[in-house]
Coordinates of C-alpha atoms in Angstrom, one line a residue:
X1 CA 10.2 -16.1 11.6
X2 CA 12.7 -13.4 12.0
X3 CA 15.9 -14.2 10.5
X4 CA 19.0 -11.9 12.2
X5 CA 21.3 -10.4 10.1
X6 CA 24.6 -11.1 9.5
X7 CA 27.0 -9.1 8.9
X8 CA 27.5 -7.8 5.4
X9 CA 29.8 -10.1 3.3
X10 CA 30.1 -8.7 -0.1
X11 CA 29.6 -10.8 -3.3
X12 CA 32.0 -10.1 -6.1
X13 CA 30.2 -9.8 -9.3
X14 CA 32.7 -10.8 -12.4
X15 CA 31.3 -9.3 -15.7
X16 CA 31.0 -11.8 -18.1
X17 CA 32.9 -11.5 -21.3
X18 CA 31.2 -11.4 -24.8
X19 CA 29.3 -14.4 -26.0
X20 CA 29.4 -15.6 -22.2
X21 CA 25.8 -15.5 -20.7
X22 CA 25.0 -13.7 -17.8
X23 CA 22.7 -15.8 -16.1
X24 CA 24.4 -18.6 -15.2
X25 CA 26.9 -16.4 -13.3
X26 CA 23.9 -15.0 -11.4
X27 CA 22.7 -18.3 -10.5
X28 CA 26.0 -19.2 -9.0
X29 CA 26.2 -15.8 -7.0
X30 CA 22.8 -16.8 -5.8
X31 CA 23.8 -20.3 -4.7
X32 CA 26.8 -19.0 -3.1
X33 CA 24.5 -16.4 -1.3
X34 CA 22.5 -19.5 -0.2
X35 CA 25.5 -21.0 1.2
X36 CA 27.0 -18.1 2.7
X37 CA 23.9 -17.0 4.7
X38 CA 22.8 -20.6 5.7
X39 CA 19.2 -20.0 4.3
X40 CA 17.1 -23.2 2.8
X41 CA 15.0 -22.5 -0.3
X42 CA 12.0 -24.0 1.2
X43 CA 9.0 -22.2 2.5
X44 CA 8.1 -23.5 6.1
X45 CA 4.9 -23.3 8.5
X46 CA 4.6 -20.6 10.8
X47 CA 5.5 -17.4 8.6
X48 CA 9.2 -18.7 7.8
X49 CA 10.4 -17.8 4.3
X50 CA 13.9 -17.8 3.4
X51 CA 15.4 -14.6 1.7
X52 CA 18.3 -13.0 -0.1
X53 CA 17.9 -9.3 0.8
X54 CA 14.1 -8.7 0.5
X55 CA 13.7 -11.2 -2.5
X56 CA 11.9 -14.5 -1.0
X57 CA 12.7 -17.8 -1.9
X58 CA 10.2 -18.3 -4.6
X59 CA 12.0 -15.7 -6.6
X60 CA 15.4 -16.1 -5.8
X61 CA 16.5 -17.1 -9.3
X62 CA 16.3 -13.5 -10.5
X63 CA 16.1 -11.2 -7.5
X64 CA 17.1 -8.2 -9.6
X65 CA 17.5 -7.5 -13.5
X66 CA 20.7 -8.8 -14.8
X67 CA 22.6 -5.9 -15.7
X68 CA 23.0 -4.7 -11.9
X69 CA 23.5 -8.1 -10.5
X70 CA 25.6 -6.5 -8.5
X71 CA 22.9 -4.7 -6.0
X72 CA 22.3 -8.5 -5.2
X73 CA 24.7 -7.4 -2.2
X74 CA 22.9 -4.0 -1.9
X75 CA 18.9 -5.4 -1.9
X76 CA 18.4 -5.6 2.0
X77 CA 18.0 -1.4 1.7
X78 CA 16.4 -1.5 -1.2
X79 CA 12.9 0.1 -1.6
X80 CA 11.7 -0.5 -5.2
X81 CA 14.1 -1.2 -8.0
X82 CA 12.1 -1.1 -11.6
X83 CA 13.0 -2.3 -14.8
X84 CA 11.3 0.1 -16.6
X85 CA 9.2 -1.2 -19.7
X86 CA 10.2 -4.6 -18.6
X87 CA 8.1 -7.6 -17.7
X88 CA 5.3 -5.3 -17.2
X89 CA 1.9 -6.7 -16.1
X90 CA -1.5 -5.7 -16.5
X91 CA -4.0 -6.1 -13.7
X92 CA -7.8 -5.2 -13.6
X93 CA -8.9 -3.5 -10.6
X94 CA -12.3 -5.2 -9.1
X95 CA -14.8 -3.8 -7.1
X96 CA -13.7 -3.8 -3.3
X97 CA -16.4 -2.1 -1.1
X98 CA -15.5 1.1 0.6
X99 CA -16.5 2.8 3.9
X100 CA -16.0 6.9 3.2
X101 CA -16.1 8.2 6.8
X102 CA -18.4 11.2 7.6
X103 CA -15.8 13.2 9.7
X104 CA -13.9 13.2 6.0
X105 CA -16.9 14.3 4.2
X106 CA -17.7 17.7 3.1
X107 CA -19.3 19.4 5.8
X108 CA -21.5 22.7 5.8
X109 CA -24.6 24.5 7.5
X110 CA -23.2 23.6 11.3
X111 CA -22.7 19.8 10.4
X112 CA -19.3 19.5 12.3
X113 CA -17.0 16.6 12.9
X114 CA -17.1 15.4 16.8
X115 CA -16.0 12.9 19.3
X116 CA -18.1 12.9 22.4
X117 CA -19.8 9.5 22.1
X118 CA -18.6 6.3 21.6
X119 CA -17.9 3.2 19.4
X120 CA -17.8 5.2 16.0
X121 CA -15.6 4.4 12.9
X122 CA -12.6 6.0 12.1
X123 CA -11.3 9.1 14.0
X124 CA -14.9 10.4 14.8
X125 CA -18.4 11.0 13.7
X126 CA -20.6 14.1 12.4
X127 CA -23.3 15.9 14.4
X128 CA -24.4 19.0 14.6
X129 CA -28.1 18.2 13.0
X130 CA -29.9 19.7 15.6
X131 CA -33.4 21.8 15.3
X132 CA -30.9 25.1 15.7
X133 CA -29.4 24.0 12.0
X134 CA -32.7 22.8 10.2
X135 CA -32.8 23.4 7.0
X136 CA -28.7 23.6 6.5
X137 CA -26.9 20.6 8.4
X138 CA -25.5 18.9 5.4
X139 CA -22.9 16.0 4.7
X140 CA -21.4 15.6 1.6
X141 CA -19.8 12.7 0.3
X142 CA -17.8 12.2 -3.3
X143 CA -18.0 8.5 -4.2
X144 CA -16.3 6.5 -6.8
X145 CA -17.9 3.7 -9.0
X146 CA -15.2 1.3 -9.7
X147 CA -17.4 -1.4 -11.8
X148 CA -21.0 -1.0 -13.5
X149 CA -23.1 -2.6 -11.0
X150 CA -26.1 -2.1 -8.6
X151 CA -24.4 -0.5 -5.5
X152 CA -25.8 -0.8 -1.7
X153 CA -25.3 2.5 0.4
X154 CA -25.4 2.0 3.5
X155 CA -25.4 5.1 6.1
X156 CA -24.2 4.4 9.7
X157 CA -26.2 6.7 12.4
X158 CA -27.0 6.7 15.8
X159 CA -30.3 8.2 17.1
X160 CA -31.2 8.4 21.0
X161 CA -34.0 10.4 20.7
X162 CA -36.6 7.6 21.4
X163 CA -38.1 8.1 18.1
X164 CA -38.0 7.6 14.4
X165 CA -36.1 10.7 12.8
X166 CA -35.6 11.8 8.8
X167 CA -33.2 13.0 6.8
X168 CA -33.3 14.0 2.8
X169 CA -30.9 12.3 0.8
X170 CA -29.9 13.4 -2.7
X171 CA -27.5 11.5 -5.4
X172 CA -26.2 13.4 -8.0
X173 CA -28.8 15.8 -9.6
X174 CA -31.4 13.4 -9.1
X175 CA -34.2 13.9 -7.0
X176 CA -34.2 14.5 -3.2
X177 CA -35.7 11.6 -1.2
X178 CA -36.7 11.3 2.6
X179 CA -35.1 8.4 4.6
X180 CA -36.5 7.3 8.2
X181 CA -33.6 6.6 10.7
X182 CA -35.1 4.5 13.6
X183 CA -34.2 5.1 17.1
X184 CA -30.8 3.4 18.8
X185 CA -30.7 2.6 22.2
X186 CA -28.3 5.1 23.3
X187 CA -25.9 7.5 21.6
X188 CA -23.3 5.1 21.8
X189 CA -25.1 2.7 19.8
X190 CA -25.4 2.9 15.9
X191 CA -27.5 1.4 13.2
X192 CA -27.6 1.5 9.2
X193 CA -29.7 2.3 6.5
X194 CA -29.3 1.2 3.1
X195 CA -30.9 2.6 -0.3
X196 CA -29.7 1.0 -3.8
X197 CA -28.1 2.9 -6.7
X198 CA -27.2 1.8 -10.2
X199 CA -24.2 3.4 -11.5
X200 CA -21.7 3.4 -14.5
X201 CA -17.8 2.3 -14.0
X202 CA -15.1 4.8 -13.7
X203 CA -17.4 8.1 -12.7
X204 CA -17.6 9.8 -9.4
X205 CA -21.0 10.5 -7.8
X206 CA -22.2 13.0 -4.8
X207 CA -24.3 11.5 -2.1
X208 CA -25.6 14.0 0.3
X209 CA -27.4 13.9 3.7
X210 CA -29.1 16.8 4.7
X211 CA -31.7 18.4 7.6
X212 CA -34.1 19.1 5.3
X213 CA -37.2 21.9 5.8
X214 CA -39.5 19.2 6.2
X215 CA -37.0 16.6 8.6
X216 CA -36.8 15.7 11.6
X217 CA -33.0 15.0 11.8
X218 CA -31.5 15.2 15.5
X219 CA -29.2 12.0 14.6
X220 CA -25.3 11.5 14.4
X221 CA -23.8 10.2 11.1
X222 CA -20.7 7.8 11.4
X223 CA -19.8 6.6 8.0
X224 CA -21.6 6.1 4.3
X225 CA -20.5 2.2 3.3
X226 CA -20.6 1.7 -0.5
X227 CA -20.4 -2.1 -1.9
X228 CA -21.6 -4.0 -4.8
X229 CA -22.9 -7.3 -3.1
X230 CA -22.2 -7.9 0.8
X231 CA -21.7 -11.2 2.1
X232 CA -21.3 -10.3 5.5
X233 CA -21.0 -7.1 7.3
X234 CA -20.3 -6.9 11.3
X235 CA -19.5 -3.8 12.8
X236 CA -19.2 -5.7 16.4
X237 CA -21.5 -3.9 18.3
X238 CA -22.7 -6.0 20.9
X239 CA -22.3 -7.0 24.8
X240 CA -18.6 -6.4 26.2
X241 CA -16.9 -9.5 26.7
X242 CA -19.4 -11.8 24.3
X243 CA -17.4 -14.5 22.4
X244 CA -17.4 -13.6 18.8
X245 CA -18.8 -17.6 18.0
X246 CA -21.9 -16.1 20.0
X247 CA -22.2 -13.1 18.3
X248 CA -24.3 -12.3 15.4
X249 CA -23.5 -9.3 13.0
X250 CA -25.5 -7.0 11.0
X251 CA -25.5 -9.2 7.7
X252 CA -24.6 -12.6 7.5
X253 CA -22.0 -12.8 10.1
X254 CA -22.5 -15.8 12.2
X255 CA -19.2 -16.6 13.4
X256 CA -17.3 -19.8 13.5
X257 CA -14.4 -20.5 15.3
X258 CA -11.4 -22.4 13.5
X259 CA -8.9 -24.4 15.4
X260 CA -6.1 -25.0 12.5
X261 CA -2.5 -24.1 12.8
X262 CA -2.2 -23.9 16.4
X263 CA -5.1 -21.3 16.7
X264 CA -7.0 -21.8 19.8
X265 CA -7.7 -18.6 21.5
X266 CA -11.4 -16.7 21.1
X267 CA -12.1 -13.4 20.2
X268 CA -14.1 -11.0 22.3
X269 CA -15.8 -7.8 22.2
X270 CA -14.8 -5.0 23.3
X271 CA -16.6 -1.6 25.4
X272 CA -15.6 0.4 22.2
X273 CA -17.5 -2.3 19.9
X274 CA -14.3 -3.9 18.7
X275 CA -12.8 -7.4 18.7
X276 CA -9.6 -8.3 19.8
X277 CA -7.8 -11.8 20.7
X278 CA -9.3 -13.1 24.3
X279 CA -6.2 -14.4 26.0
X280 CA -2.7 -14.4 25.8
X281 CA -2.3 -17.5 23.6
X282 CA -0.7 -17.9 20.2
X283 CA -3.5 -17.2 17.9
X284 CA -7.4 -16.8 17.2
X285 CA -8.9 -17.6 13.5
X286 CA -12.7 -17.2 12.7
X287 CA -14.8 -17.1 9.8
X288 CA -18.4 -16.1 8.9
X289 CA -20.8 -19.0 8.0
X290 CA -22.2 -17.3 5.0
X291 CA -20.3 -18.3 2.1
X292 CA -19.4 -15.8 -1.0
X293 CA -21.0 -17.5 -4.3
X294 CA -18.0 -17.3 -6.3
X295 CA -14.2 -17.1 -5.4
X296 CA -13.9 -13.4 -6.5
X297 CA -14.6 -11.7 -3.2
X298 CA -12.9 -8.9 -1.0
X299 CA -12.8 -9.3 2.4
X300 CA -12.1 -5.7 4.8
X301 CA -11.8 -4.5 8.2
X302 CA -10.4 -1.8 10.0
X303 CA -7.2 -2.3 12.0
X304 CA -7.3 -0.3 15.4
X305 CA -3.6 -0.4 16.7
X306 CA -4.2 1.1 20.3
X307 CA -0.7 0.6 21.6
X308 CA 2.1 -1.4 20.0
X309 CA 2.5 -5.0 21.4
X310 CA 5.6 -7.3 20.6
X311 CA 4.7 -10.1 18.1
X312 CA 1.1 -8.7 17.6
X313 CA -0.4 -9.6 14.3
X314 CA -4.0 -9.2 13.0
X315 CA -6.0 -9.1 9.6
X316 CA -8.5 -10.9 7.5
X317 CA -8.7 -14.2 5.6
X318 CA -10.3 -15.3 2.1
X319 CA -11.1 -18.5 0.4
X320 CA -10.7 -20.6 3.9
X321 CA -11.2 -24.1 3.0
X322 CA -13.0 -25.8 6.0
X323 CA -12.4 -29.0 4.9
X324 CA -8.9 -28.8 5.4
X325 CA -7.7 -29.5 9.1
X326 CA -4.5 -27.8 8.6
X327 CA -5.3 -24.8 7.4
X328 CA -5.8 -23.5 3.8
X329 CA -6.3 -19.9 3.3
X330 CA -5.2 -16.6 2.4
X331 CA -4.5 -13.7 4.8
X332 CA -3.6 -9.9 4.5
X333 CA -2.7 -8.7 8.0
X334 CA -0.4 -5.8 9.9
X335 CA 3.0 -7.4 11.5
X336 CA 3.5 -4.8 14.4
X337 CA 6.9 -6.6 15.2
X338 CA 8.2 -5.8 11.8
X339 CA 6.0 -2.9 11.0
X340 CA 4.8 -4.7 7.7
X341 CA 1.8 -5.6 6.1
X342 CA 1.8 -9.1 4.8
X343 CA -0.2 -10.9 2.1
X344 CA 0.6 -14.4 2.3
X345 CA -1.2 -18.0 1.9
X346 CA -1.4 -21.6 3.9
X347 CA -1.8 -24.2 2.2
X348 CA -2.1 -27.2 4.1
X349 CA -0.5 -26.0 6.9
X350 CA 2.4 -24.6 4.8
X351 CA 3.1 -20.7 5.0
X352 CA 4.2 -18.6 1.6
X353 CA 4.6 -15.2 2.2
X354 CA 3.5 -13.8 -1.3
X355 CA 4.5 -10.5 -0.8
X356 CA 5.2 -6.9 2.2
X357 CA 4.6 -3.7 2.3
X358 CA 6.1 -1.5 4.8
X359 CA 3.5 0.1 6.7
X360 CA 4.3 3.8 6.9
X361 CA 2.4 6.0 7.7
X362 CA 0.6 3.8 10.2
X363 CA 2.1 3.0 13.3
X364 CA -0.8 3.8 15.5
X365 CA -4.4 4.6 15.0
X366 CA -6.5 3.1 12.2
X367 CA -6.2 1.8 9.0
X368 CA -8.7 -0.4 6.8
X369 CA -6.8 -3.7 5.2
X370 CA -8.2 -5.3 2.3
X371 CA -7.9 -8.6 0.9
X372 CA -9.1 -9.0 -2.6
X373 CA -9.3 -12.2 -4.8
X374 CA -10.2 -11.9 -8.3
X375 CA -9.3 -14.9 -9.8
X376 CA -5.5 -15.2 -9.9
X377 CA -4.9 -12.0 -8.9
X378 CA -4.6 -11.5 -5.4
X379 CA -4.1 -8.1 -4.1
X380 CA -3.4 -6.6 -0.4
X381 CA -4.8 -3.1 0.1
X382 CA -4.7 -0.5 2.9
X383 CA -7.6 2.7 2.7
X384 CA -8.1 1.4 -0.9
X385 CA -4.7 1.7 -1.8
X386 CA -2.8 -1.3 -3.3
X387 CA 0.3 -2.7 -1.4
X388 CA 0.7 -5.9 -2.8
X389 CA -0.7 -7.4 -5.9
X390 CA 0.7 -11.1 -7.1
X391 CA -0.6 -14.1 -9.5
X392 CA -1.2 -16.5 -7.5
X393 CA -3.3 -20.0 -8.7
X394 CA -2.9 -22.3 -5.4
X395 CA -6.1 -21.7 -3.9
X396 CA -8.9 -21.5 -5.9
X397 CA -12.4 -22.5 -4.4
X398 CA -14.4 -19.6 -2.8
X399 CA -14.2 -20.9 0.7
X400 CA -15.2 -18.4 3.7
X401 CA -13.9 -15.1 4.6
X402 CA -12.7 -14.0 8.4
X403 CA -10.7 -12.5 10.7
X404 CA -7.1 -13.5 12.2
X405 CA -5.2 -12.7 15.3
X406 CA -1.8 -13.6 16.3
X407 CA 0.3 -16.4 13.9
X408 CA 3.5 -14.7 15.2
X409 CA 6.5 -16.9 14.6
X410 CA 9.9 -16.0 15.2
X411 CA 13.2 -17.7 15.7
X412 CA 12.3 -18.8 19.2
X413 CA 9.0 -20.4 18.2
X414 CA 5.4 -19.7 18.4
X415 CA 4.7 -16.4 19.9
X416 CA 1.8 -15.6 22.6
X417 CA 0.5 -12.1 23.1
X418 CA -1.4 -10.5 25.8
X419 CA -4.0 -7.9 24.2
X420 CA -6.5 -5.9 26.4
X421 CA -9.1 -3.7 25.7
X422 CA -6.6 -0.7 25.6
X423 CA -4.1 -2.4 24.3
X424 CA -3.0 -4.3 21.2
X425 CA -4.5 -4.9 17.7
X426 CA -8.3 -4.5 17.7
X427 CA -10.5 -5.2 14.6
X428 CA -13.9 -2.9 13.9
X429 CA -16.5 -2.9 10.6
X430 CA -15.7 -6.3 8.8
X431 CA -17.0 -6.6 5.4
X432 CA -17.0 -9.3 2.9
X433 CA -18.2 -8.6 -0.4
X434 CA -18.6 -10.2 -3.6
X435 CA -16.6 -8.2 -6.5
X436 CA -18.4 -7.0 -9.5
X437 CA -18.4 -9.0 -12.5
X438 CA -17.2 -6.0 -14.6
X439 CA -14.0 -4.7 -14.3
X440 CA -12.3 -1.4 -15.1
X441 CA -9.8 -1.1 -17.8
X442 CA -6.4 -2.6 -17.4
X443 CA -3.4 -0.4 -15.8
X444 CA -0.3 -1.0 -16.8
X445 CA 2.2 -1.2 -13.8
X446 CA 6.0 -2.3 -13.8
X447 CA 7.6 -5.0 -11.7
X448 CA 9.3 -4.3 -8.6
X449 CA 12.5 -6.5 -8.7
X450 CA 13.4 -5.7 -5.4
X451 CA 10.9 -8.3 -3.9
X452 CA 8.8 -5.8 -1.9
X453 CA 6.1 -5.8 -4.4
X454 CA 5.9 -2.0 -4.5
X455 CA 4.8 -2.0 -8.3
X456 CA 4.8 1.3 -9.9
X457 CA 2.1 2.6 -12.5
X458 CA 3.1 3.9 -16.0
X459 CA 1.2 7.2 -16.0
X460 CA 0.6 9.0 -19.7
X461 CA 1.5 7.8 -22.9
X462 CA 4.8 5.8 -23.4
X463 CA 6.0 3.9 -25.8
X464 CA 8.8 1.1 -26.1
X465 CA 12.1 1.9 -27.8
X466 CA 14.8 -0.2 -29.4
X467 CA 16.9 -2.5 -27.1
X468 CA 20.0 -0.6 -25.5
X469 CA 23.3 -1.2 -27.9
X470 CA 25.4 0.7 -25.5
X471 CA 25.5 1.7 -21.9
X472 CA 21.9 1.2 -20.3
X473 CA 22.7 -2.5 -19.4
X474 CA 22.7 -3.8 -23.0
X475 CA 22.9 -7.0 -22.0
X476 CA 19.5 -7.4 -20.2
X477 CA 16.8 -7.8 -23.3
X478 CA 14.3 -5.5 -24.0
X479 CA 13.6 -1.8 -24.8
X480 CA 13.6 1.2 -22.9
X481 CA 10.7 3.1 -21.9
X482 CA 10.6 6.6 -24.2
X483 CA 8.7 9.5 -22.2
X484 CA 6.9 12.0 -24.2
X485 CA 7.8 14.9 -22.2
X486 CA 3.9 15.8 -21.8
X487 CA 2.2 13.4 -19.9
X488 CA 4.8 10.1 -19.2
X489 CA 6.0 9.5 -15.7
X490 CA 5.8 6.4 -13.5
X491 CA 4.1 6.8 -9.7
X492 CA 5.0 4.8 -6.9
X493 CA 1.8 2.9 -4.8
X494 CA 3.4 3.3 -1.1
X495 CA 3.4 6.7 1.0
X496 CA 6.9 7.3 3.1
X497 CA 7.1 9.4 5.9
X498 CA 10.1 12.1 6.0
X499 CA 13.1 9.8 4.3
X500 CA 15.8 11.7 5.7
X501 CA 18.7 9.1 4.5
X502 CA 18.4 7.5 0.8
X503 CA 19.7 6.8 -2.5
X504 CA 17.8 7.5 -5.7
X505 CA 19.3 5.9 -9.1
X506 CA 18.0 5.8 -12.4
X507 CA 19.7 5.3 -15.9
X508 CA 18.4 7.3 -18.7
X509 CA 19.3 9.2 -22.4
X510 CA 17.9 12.6 -23.9
X511 CA 18.9 15.4 -25.7
X512 CA 16.5 17.6 -23.9
X513 CA 17.6 20.1 -21.5
X514 CA 14.5 19.8 -18.7
X515 CA 12.4 17.4 -16.6
X516 CA 12.9 15.8 -13.5
X517 CA 14.5 11.9 -13.2
X518 CA 13.6 11.1 -10.2
X519 CA 12.1 12.7 -6.9
X520 CA 9.9 13.0 -3.7
X521 CA 6.7 14.8 -3.7
X522 CA 3.5 14.7 -1.4
X523 CA 0.7 13.8 -4.2
X524 CA 1.3 10.4 -5.5
X525 CA 0.0 11.5 -9.0
X526 CA -0.6 14.8 -11.0
X527 CA 1.6 18.1 -9.4
X528 CA 2.5 18.0 -5.6
X529 CA 2.4 20.9 -3.2
X530 CA 5.5 19.7 -1.7
X531 CA 8.7 18.4 -3.4
X532 CA 12.2 17.9 -3.2
X533 CA 14.8 15.2 -2.9
X534 CA 15.0 14.9 -6.8
X535 CA 17.3 14.4 -9.8
X536 CA 16.3 17.1 -12.9
X537 CA 18.0 17.9 -16.3
X538 CA 18.9 21.9 -16.1
X539 CA 18.0 23.9 -19.2
X540 CA 22.2 23.8 -19.7
X541 CA 22.0 20.0 -19.7
X542 CA 23.4 19.7 -16.4
X543 CA 22.2 17.5 -13.7
X544 CA 20.6 19.0 -10.3
X545 CA 20.3 17.4 -7.2
X546 CA 18.0 19.4 -4.9
X547 CA 16.7 19.1 -1.4
X548 CA 14.6 21.6 0.7
X549 CA 14.6 22.3 4.5
X550 CA 13.5 25.8 4.5
X551 CA 15.4 26.9 1.3
X552 CA 16.8 25.4 -1.6
X553 CA 20.0 23.2 -1.6
X554 CA 21.4 22.3 -4.7
X555 CA 24.4 20.4 -6.1
X556 CA 25.4 20.1 -9.9
X557 CA 27.0 18.2 -12.2
X558 CA 30.1 20.3 -13.9
X559 CA 29.1 18.4 -17.1
X560 CA 26.0 18.2 -19.3
X561 CA 24.3 14.9 -20.2
X562 CA 21.8 15.9 -23.1
X563 CA 24.3 14.1 -25.7
X564 CA 22.0 11.4 -26.5
X565 CA 24.0 9.0 -24.9
X566 CA 23.0 6.6 -21.5
X567 CA 24.0 8.0 -18.4
X568 CA 23.9 6.7 -14.9
X569 CA 22.4 9.6 -12.6
X570 CA 22.5 8.5 -8.7
X571 CA 22.1 10.7 -5.6
X572 CA 22.7 9.9 -1.7
X573 CA 21.6 11.8 1.6
X574 CA 22.8 11.1 4.7
X575 CA 24.8 12.6 7.7
X576 CA 27.6 12.7 5.5
X577 CA 25.6 15.1 3.3
X578 CA 24.5 15.5 -0.1
X579 CA 26.4 13.4 -3.4
X580 CA 25.7 13.5 -6.8
X581 CA 27.3 10.6 -9.0
X582 CA 27.2 10.3 -13.0
X583 CA 28.3 7.4 -14.4
X584 CA 29.7 5.6 -11.2
X585 CA 31.7 8.8 -10.5
X586 CA 31.1 11.3 -7.8
X587 CA 30.5 14.7 -9.6
X588 CA 29.2 17.3 -6.8
X589 CA 28.8 17.4 -3.1
X590 CA 27.7 19.3 0.1
X591 CA 28.4 18.0 3.3
X592 CA 26.7 20.9 5.1
X593 CA 23.0 19.3 4.0
X594 CA 22.0 16.4 6.1
X595 CA 18.0 16.9 6.6
X596 CA 15.4 17.8 4.0
X597 CA 11.6 18.7 4.8
X598 CA 9.7 16.9 7.0
X599 CA 6.7 15.6 4.9
X600 CA 5.1 12.3 3.7
X601 CA 5.3 11.4 0.0
X602 CA 5.7 9.5 -2.8
X603 CA 8.8 8.5 -4.7
X604 CA 7.7 10.0 -8.5
X605 CA 10.2 9.2 -11.6
X606 CA 10.1 11.1 -14.7
X607 CA 7.7 14.1 -13.6
X608 CA 6.5 16.2 -10.8
X609 CA 6.9 20.0 -9.9
X610 CA 9.7 21.7 -10.4
X611 CA 8.3 25.7 -9.8
X612 CA 11.0 27.7 -7.2
X613 CA 14.1 26.0 -8.5
X614 CA 16.4 27.3 -10.9
X615 CA 17.7 26.5 -14.1
X616 CA 14.3 24.3 -14.6
X617 CA 12.8 25.9 -17.8
X618 CA 9.2 25.3 -18.2
X619 CA 8.2 22.0 -18.8
X620 CA 8.7 19.3 -15.6
X621 CA 8.0 16.2 -17.5
X622 CA 11.4 14.2 -19.0
X623 CA 11.5 14.2 -22.3
X624 CA 14.0 10.7 -23.6
X625 CA 14.2 7.2 -22.8
X626 CA 14.6 5.8 -19.3
X627 CA 15.5 2.1 -18.4
X628 CA 16.0 1.2 -14.5
X629 CA 15.2 2.8 -11.4
X630 CA 15.5 2.2 -8.0
X631 CA 15.3 3.9 -4.2
X632 CA 17.0 2.4 -1.4
X633 CA 16.7 3.5 2.3
X634 CA 20.5 3.6 3.1
X635 CA 23.3 6.2 1.5
X636 CA 25.2 3.8 -0.7
X637 CA 28.8 4.0 -0.9
X638 CA 31.0 5.2 -3.9
X639 CA 32.3 1.5 -4.6
X640 CA 28.7 0.2 -4.4
X641 CA 27.3 2.8 -7.0
X642 CA 30.6 2.3 -9.2
X643 CA 29.7 -1.3 -8.9
X644 CA 26.1 -0.7 -10.4
X645 CA 27.9 1.2 -13.2
X646 CA 30.4 -1.1 -14.0
X647 CA 27.6 -3.8 -14.2
X648 CA 25.6 -2.1 -16.9
X649 CA 28.7 -1.5 -19.3

């Protein structure tokens, strides 16, 4: 259900005096907010969850850190809000299956990406395995092994020559082996060939398919699928118009239609070898009859958005309890109406949102969505990148895996959508795979208090400092995050496309005149090649806010802030230009610069490239302490910024 926005009503936050705890005031403010906005604190079926800003009702008792409780009035525009080194959790990554598209692999010797046949996955396939390229054509994949396990390596190919053909397969520096690829019905038809490999955890492997001098080749390659224990696999190749319940996939994928929560529609195979909702109705839900042996498994599928259809939704489900007529399962899906990915659960028909993630850069095209369930850790990933991760113990049985279309519920009620072979959301290349039993080392992540489930990851070496006693939000318990100036920074999980209106905010303490506090770069980790929209500490100790749109534009604070004291630094970009605030007061502006370079990237905290920017010194890592960091998708006002600062005193 979509809740219509009300005109903004400001909540006035009164800073408690000494000896009075802040928590009761926060609770009171939240109660008032609920009353003002007319929201309840219980979720209902069909997709409605009461919200304050971006915080769901299940976490409404503490939507933000105490010291910036004034952010409550501004939370609707928060992209993320981190309390660094506070409420940090550890997650262990299981072994979700991965598809490596051939067109994205390293191609050589005449092997080339093309699209001149149908029913391929991704953006194309690889051809060029012709006789004139015999002895040279090669496709080389770089494959990551998340866990120590025996992996299945499945090559999807087409071969319409009428006879079996061969290729040379080599893994790392091992012995070259010849594989046989039986004929397919046409160049638009695809088949698979599978071998196994035992790999240790945490290493990359090189897998190549070459047209050797002793091979017959003359085939096309679509993708390499790597997994450590499939339950079901279906590429949905079959007769156009076949109902999904009458179709059988490649591995363990015989489909059962589930009539729960108003899901009465069918799914149907398309001419392109995908599936879609068959009729103009509310929803369709199917599970495979091959049931995972444990509750730890990953379900994924490629979502194809052929053209956006209002109210359209599609995704995958897991731990489906077939004994519950009202519907009990987890779901990871894309919501075209709100352009977000949603992780949610249904329990006996009652819907609860577990987290959302903005869909950028996915608008139209293809994205692989995964629902990964490992004990109580439930995650949504897109293209093997974590978007949402929560701890939830509600559904513990293995259940079944499947697909879902529809289930959009708005203020007007249940929404029906009409999807065709050329419009709306389609699904392709379904995989349900059992997770490995050995996991990678834990990764320490921040908690995102904005409600957007955009937890950041601590990179490098970091230590916990003492609880701040002056500024830096002293009322909020817990230590600061000490960055070593050599390896420490925080990466964020969500790629953003071309932010032109934003606010960045960070609390810091340093005595060193160098390093980036916060900024935007095209690399999620390491050193970016495109980088701007940043605040950094100059060699003079002053703060510089810089953007780039063909040339560097900077504004600089008159004073230095390398005094070893806590400070709040805030920068905004909008149609009103650039503005830099320190400790709640505006210190520099540039009203003429209203745009930055158009590129996609990630927000970074504590480090990124600064090459080409003046007064940076040679070390781009920040050295000192950080306490809080946040990014907003609007330009906060001077009043909002000063209120944030006052709340930290």
